[in-house]
Amino acid sequence: MSTKKIVLKSSNGESFEVNEAVSLKSQTIAHMVQDDCIDNGVPLPNVTSKILTKVIEYCKKHVEAAASKSDQATLFELILAANYLNTKNLLDLTCQTVAYVIKGKIPEEIHTTFNINNDCTFILRL
C-alpha cells in the first residue's frame, strides 16, 4: 500500500489523513490527484465527517459491513456520498441494501418503512 498521504476535508471542516491508495478507491479523488489538485487537501463539500469516516472505512476494508449495520439515515447519506465521490462499489452495495429492504413489500409497506408521505396515491389509482 502507498505510504503517501492525502488529506480529505469534510463538509463540516474535519480533516482526514488517508493513505493515497485508500483515497484512490474514489474515482472523484483519483481524478483530482491525477490533475494535481490536492496541494491543500481534497475538499468534499457534500460529505460530512460522519459519512466520510464510513466511506474511508469501506475503502480500507473492502467489505460489506460498512452499509449492512447502518441506520436508514446513514444508509441514504452513504448512497449520496458514494454517488458524489463516484465510489461505484460502495454505491452498488448501499443501493443493493435498499433493494433488499423493499424486496417483496407492497407500496404501502415501502411508504411506512421509508416514512414516505403518500400524497399522490389518488392519482395513481385513477
PDB file of N, CA and C in Angstrom, residues 76-121:
ATOM      1  N   PHE A  76     -28.755   6.260   3.556  1.00  0.00           N
ATOM      2  CA  PHE A  76     -29.038   7.181   2.461  1.00  0.00           C
ATOM      3  C   PHE A  76     -27.934   8.226   2.299  1.00  0.00           C
ATOM      4  N   GLU A  77     -27.323   8.656   3.403  1.00  0.00           N
ATOM      5  CA  GLU A  77     -26.189   9.574   3.293  1.00  0.00           C
ATOM      6  C   GLU A  77     -24.996   8.883   2.637  1.00  0.00           C
ATOM      7  N   LEU A  78     -24.820   7.590   2.942  1.00  0.00           N
ATOM      8  CA  LEU A  78     -23.752   6.823   2.291  1.00  0.00           C
ATOM      9  C   LEU A  78     -23.988   6.729   0.790  1.00  0.00           C
ATOM     10  N   ILE A  79     -25.247   6.545   0.397  1.00  0.00           N
ATOM     11  CA  ILE A  79     -25.584   6.498  -1.029  1.00  0.00           C
ATOM     12  C   ILE A  79     -25.217   7.822  -1.697  1.00  0.00           C
ATOM     13  N   LEU A  80     -25.598   8.925  -1.070  1.00  0.00           N
ATOM     14  CA  LEU A  80     -25.291  10.241  -1.639  1.00  0.00           C
ATOM     15  C   LEU A  80     -23.786  10.474  -1.723  1.00  0.00           C
ATOM     16  N   ALA A  81     -23.073  10.100  -0.653  1.00  0.00           N
ATOM     17  CA  ALA A  81     -21.615  10.293  -0.642  1.00  0.00           C
ATOM     18  C   ALA A  81     -20.942   9.408  -1.685  1.00  0.00           C
ATOM     19  N   ALA A  82     -21.360   8.144  -1.777  1.00  0.00           N
ATOM     20  CA  ALA A  82     -20.767   7.223  -2.756  1.00  0.00           C
ATOM     21  C   ALA A  82     -21.024   7.717  -4.176  1.00  0.00           C
ATOM     22  N   ASN A  83     -22.203   8.258  -4.420  1.00  0.00           N
ATOM     23  CA  ASN A  83     -22.516   8.805  -5.735  1.00  0.00           C
ATOM     24  C   ASN A  83     -21.652  10.032  -6.015  1.00  0.00           C
ATOM     25  N   TYR A  84     -21.574  10.946  -5.055  1.00  0.00           N
ATOM     26  CA  TYR A  84     -20.780  12.163  -5.235  1.00  0.00           C
ATOM     27  C   TYR A  84     -19.305  11.838  -5.443  1.00  0.00           C
ATOM     28  N   LEU A  85     -18.787  10.880  -4.675  1.00  0.00           N
ATOM     29  CA  LEU A  85     -17.372  10.513  -4.761  1.00  0.00           C
ATOM     30  C   LEU A  85     -17.094   9.524  -5.886  1.00  0.00           C
ATOM     31  N   ASN A  86     -18.159   9.079  -6.558  1.00  0.00           N
ATOM     32  CA  ASN A  86     -18.035   8.122  -7.653  1.00  0.00           C
ATOM     33  C   ASN A  86     -17.297   6.855  -7.197  1.00  0.00           C
ATOM     34  N   THR A  87     -17.744   6.338  -6.029  1.00  0.00           N
ATOM     35  CA  THR A  87     -17.186   5.116  -5.472  1.00  0.00           C
ATOM     36  C   THR A  87     -18.174   4.002  -5.803  1.00  0.00           C
ATOM     37  N   LYS A  88     -18.032   3.443  -6.994  1.00  0.00           N
ATOM     38  CA  LYS A  88     -19.023   2.542  -7.568  1.00  0.00           C
ATOM     39  C   LYS A  88     -19.357   1.350  -6.681  1.00  0.00           C
ATOM     40  N   ASN A  89     -18.367   0.692  -6.111  1.00  0.00           N
ATOM     41  CA  ASN A  89     -18.649  -0.494  -5.304  1.00  0.00           C
ATOM     42  C   ASN A  89     -19.490  -0.160  -4.076  1.00  0.00           C
ATOM     43  N   LEU A  90     -19.188   0.969  -3.420  1.00  0.00           N
ATOM     44  CA  LEU A  90     -19.975   1.374  -2.258  1.00  0.00           C
ATOM     45  C   LEU A  90     -21.380   1.778  -2.683  1.00  0.00           C
ATOM     46  N   LEU A  91     -21.502   2.472  -3.803  1.00  0.00           N
ATOM     47  CA  LEU A  91     -22.823   2.850  -4.307  1.00  0.00           C
ATOM     48  C   LEU A  91     -23.639   1.610  -4.630  1.00  0.00           C
ATOM     49  N   ASP A  92     -23.038   0.646  -5.304  1.00  0.00           N
ATOM     50  CA  ASP A  92     -23.739  -0.604  -5.618  1.00  0.00           C
ATOM     51  C   ASP A  92     -24.187  -1.311  -4.349  1.00  0.00           C
ATOM     52  N   LEU A  93     -23.295  -1.375  -3.376  1.00  0.00           N
ATOM     53  CA  LEU A  93     -23.598  -2.060  -2.123  1.00  0.00           C
ATOM     54  C   LEU A  93     -24.742  -1.393  -1.373  1.00  0.00           C
ATOM     55  N   THR A  94     -24.695  -0.072  -1.248  1.00  0.00           N
ATOM     56  CA  THR A  94     -25.731   0.627  -0.498  1.00  0.00           C
ATOM     57  C   THR A  94     -27.083   0.569  -1.216  1.00  0.00           C
ATOM     58  N   CYS A  95     -27.069   0.686  -2.530  1.00  0.00           N
ATOM     59  CA  CYS A  95     -28.324   0.572  -3.288  1.00  0.00           C
ATOM     60  C   CYS A  95     -28.884  -0.839  -3.202  1.00  0.00           C
ATOM     61  N   GLN A  96     -28.013  -1.830  -3.221  1.00  0.00           N
ATOM     62  CA  GLN A  96     -28.457  -3.219  -3.069  1.00  0.00           C
ATOM     63  C   GLN A  96     -29.080  -3.436  -1.688  1.00  0.00           C
ATOM     64  N   THR A  97     -28.535  -2.772  -0.681  1.00  0.00           N
ATOM     65  CA  THR A  97     -29.097  -2.875   0.665  1.00  0.00           C
ATOM     66  C   THR A  97     -30.519  -2.328   0.692  1.00  0.00           C
ATOM     67  N   VAL A  98     -30.748  -1.189   0.034  1.00  0.00           N
ATOM     68  CA  VAL A  98     -32.095  -0.618  -0.049  1.00  0.00           C
ATOM     69  C   VAL A  98     -33.012  -1.564  -0.814  1.00  0.00           C
ATOM     70  N   ALA A  99     -32.531  -2.110  -1.919  1.00  0.00           N
ATOM     71  CA  ALA A  99     -33.339  -3.048  -2.708  1.00  0.00           C
ATOM     72  C   ALA A  99     -33.740  -4.257  -1.870  1.00  0.00           C
ATOM     73  N   TYR A 100     -32.818  -4.741  -1.056  1.00  0.00           N
ATOM     74  CA  TYR A 100     -33.107  -5.886  -0.190  1.00  0.00           C
ATOM     75  C   TYR A 100     -34.198  -5.535   0.822  1.00  0.00           C
ATOM     76  N   VAL A 101     -34.162  -4.320   1.352  1.00  0.00           N
ATOM     77  CA  VAL A 101     -35.151  -3.883   2.338  1.00  0.00           C
ATOM     78  C   VAL A 101     -36.550  -3.828   1.723  1.00  0.00           C
ATOM     79  N   ILE A 102     -36.667  -3.391   0.476  1.00  0.00           N
ATOM     80  CA  ILE A 102     -38.002  -3.230  -0.122  1.00  0.00           C
ATOM     81  C   ILE A 102     -38.497  -4.468  -0.868  1.00  0.00           C
ATOM     82  N   LYS A 103     -37.620  -5.433  -1.072  1.00  0.00           N
ATOM     83  CA  LYS A 103     -37.995  -6.631  -1.822  1.00  0.00           C
ATOM     84  C   LYS A 103     -39.197  -7.327  -1.174  1.00  0.00           C
ATOM     85  N   GLY A 104     -40.205  -7.563  -2.000  1.00  0.00           N
ATOM     86  CA  GLY A 104     -41.381  -8.297  -1.555  1.00  0.00           C
ATOM     87  C   GLY A 104     -42.402  -7.478  -0.789  1.00  0.00           C
ATOM     88  N   LYS A 105     -42.172  -6.189  -0.630  1.00  0.00           N
ATOM     89  CA  LYS A 105     -43.108  -5.342   0.104  1.00  0.00           C
ATOM     90  C   LYS A 105     -44.079  -4.675  -0.865  1.00  0.00           C
ATOM     91  N   ILE A 106     -45.298  -4.474  -0.378  1.00  0.00           N
ATOM     92  CA  ILE A 106     -46.276  -3.733  -1.162  1.00  0.00           C
ATOM     93  C   ILE A 106     -45.977  -2.240  -0.995  1.00  0.00           C
ATOM     94  N   PRO A 107     -46.489  -1.395  -1.897  1.00  0.00           N
ATOM     95  CA  PRO A 107     -46.178   0.042  -1.814  1.00  0.00           C
ATOM     96  C   PRO A 107     -46.449   0.665  -0.446  1.00  0.00           C
ATOM     97  N   GLU A 108     -47.543   0.286   0.185  1.00  0.00           N
ATOM     98  CA  GLU A 108     -47.862   0.861   1.496  1.00  0.00           C
ATOM     99  C   GLU A 108     -46.793   0.510   2.529  1.00  0.00           C
ATOM    100  N   GLU A 109     -46.250  -0.695   2.483  1.00  0.00           N
ATOM    101  CA  GLU A 109     -45.187  -1.099   3.413  1.00  0.00           C
ATOM    102  C   GLU A 109     -43.900  -0.316   3.136  1.00  0.00           C
ATOM    103  N   ILE A 110     -43.612  -0.087   1.866  1.00  0.00           N
ATOM    104  CA  ILE A 110     -42.427   0.700   1.496  1.00  0.00           C
ATOM    105  C   ILE A 110     -42.572   2.128   2.000  1.00  0.00           C
ATOM    106  N   HIS A 111     -43.772   2.700   1.847  1.00  0.00           N
ATOM    107  CA  HIS A 111     -44.030   4.058   2.334  1.00  0.00           C
ATOM    108  C   HIS A 111     -43.803   4.126   3.845  1.00  0.00           C
ATOM    109  N   THR A 112     -44.283   3.127   4.564  1.00  0.00           N
ATOM    110  CA  THR A 112     -44.106   3.091   6.013  1.00  0.00           C
ATOM    111  C   THR A 112     -42.636   2.924   6.379  1.00  0.00           C
ATOM    112  N   THR A 113     -41.941   2.001   5.715  1.00  0.00           N
ATOM    113  CA  THR A 113     -40.537   1.730   6.001  1.00  0.00           C
ATOM    114  C   THR A 113     -39.681   2.970   5.832  1.00  0.00           C
ATOM    115  N   PHE A 114     -39.922   3.737   4.770  1.00  0.00           N
ATOM    116  CA  PHE A 114     -39.092   4.896   4.463  1.00  0.00           C
ATOM    117  C   PHE A 114     -39.752   6.223   4.824  1.00  0.00           C
ATOM    118  N   ASN A 115     -40.861   6.140   5.569  1.00  0.00           N
ATOM    119  CA  ASN A 115     -41.563   7.334   6.025  1.00  0.00           C
ATOM    120  C   ASN A 115     -41.882   8.274   4.859  1.00  0.00           C
ATOM    121  N   ILE A 116     -42.477   7.703   3.807  1.00  0.00           N
ATOM    122  CA  ILE A 116     -42.833   8.457   2.605  1.00  0.00           C
ATOM    123  C   ILE A 116     -44.273   8.920   2.727  1.00  0.00           C
ATOM    124  N   ASN A 117     -44.487  10.221   2.558  1.00  0.00           N
ATOM    125  CA  ASN A 117     -45.831  10.771   2.562  1.00  0.00           C
ATOM    126  C   ASN A 117     -46.482  10.394   1.242  1.00  0.00           C
ATOM    127  N   ASN A 118     -47.617   9.751   1.307  1.00  0.00           N
ATOM    128  CA  ASN A 118     -48.269   9.181   0.136  1.00  0.00           C
ATOM    129  C   ASN A 118     -49.321  10.123  -0.435  1.00  0.00           C
ATOM    130  N   ASP A 119     -48.938  11.347  -0.774  1.00  0.00           N
ATOM    131  CA  ASP A 119     -49.882  12.356  -1.255  1.00  0.00           C
ATOM    132  C   ASP A 119     -50.445  12.081  -2.644  1.00  0.00           C
ATOM    133  N   CYS A 120     -49.779  11.319  -3.468  1.00  0.00           N
ATOM    134  CA  CYS A 120     -50.228  11.171  -4.853  1.00  0.00           C
ATOM    135  C   CYS A 120     -50.910   9.823  -5.117  1.00  0.00           C
ATOM    136  N   THR A 121     -51.291   9.104  -4.098  1.00  0.00           N
ATOM    137  CA  THR A 121     -51.920   7.801  -4.287  1.00  0.00           C
ATOM    138  C   THR A 121     -53.204   7.915  -5.100  1.00  0.00           C
TER     139      THR A 121
END
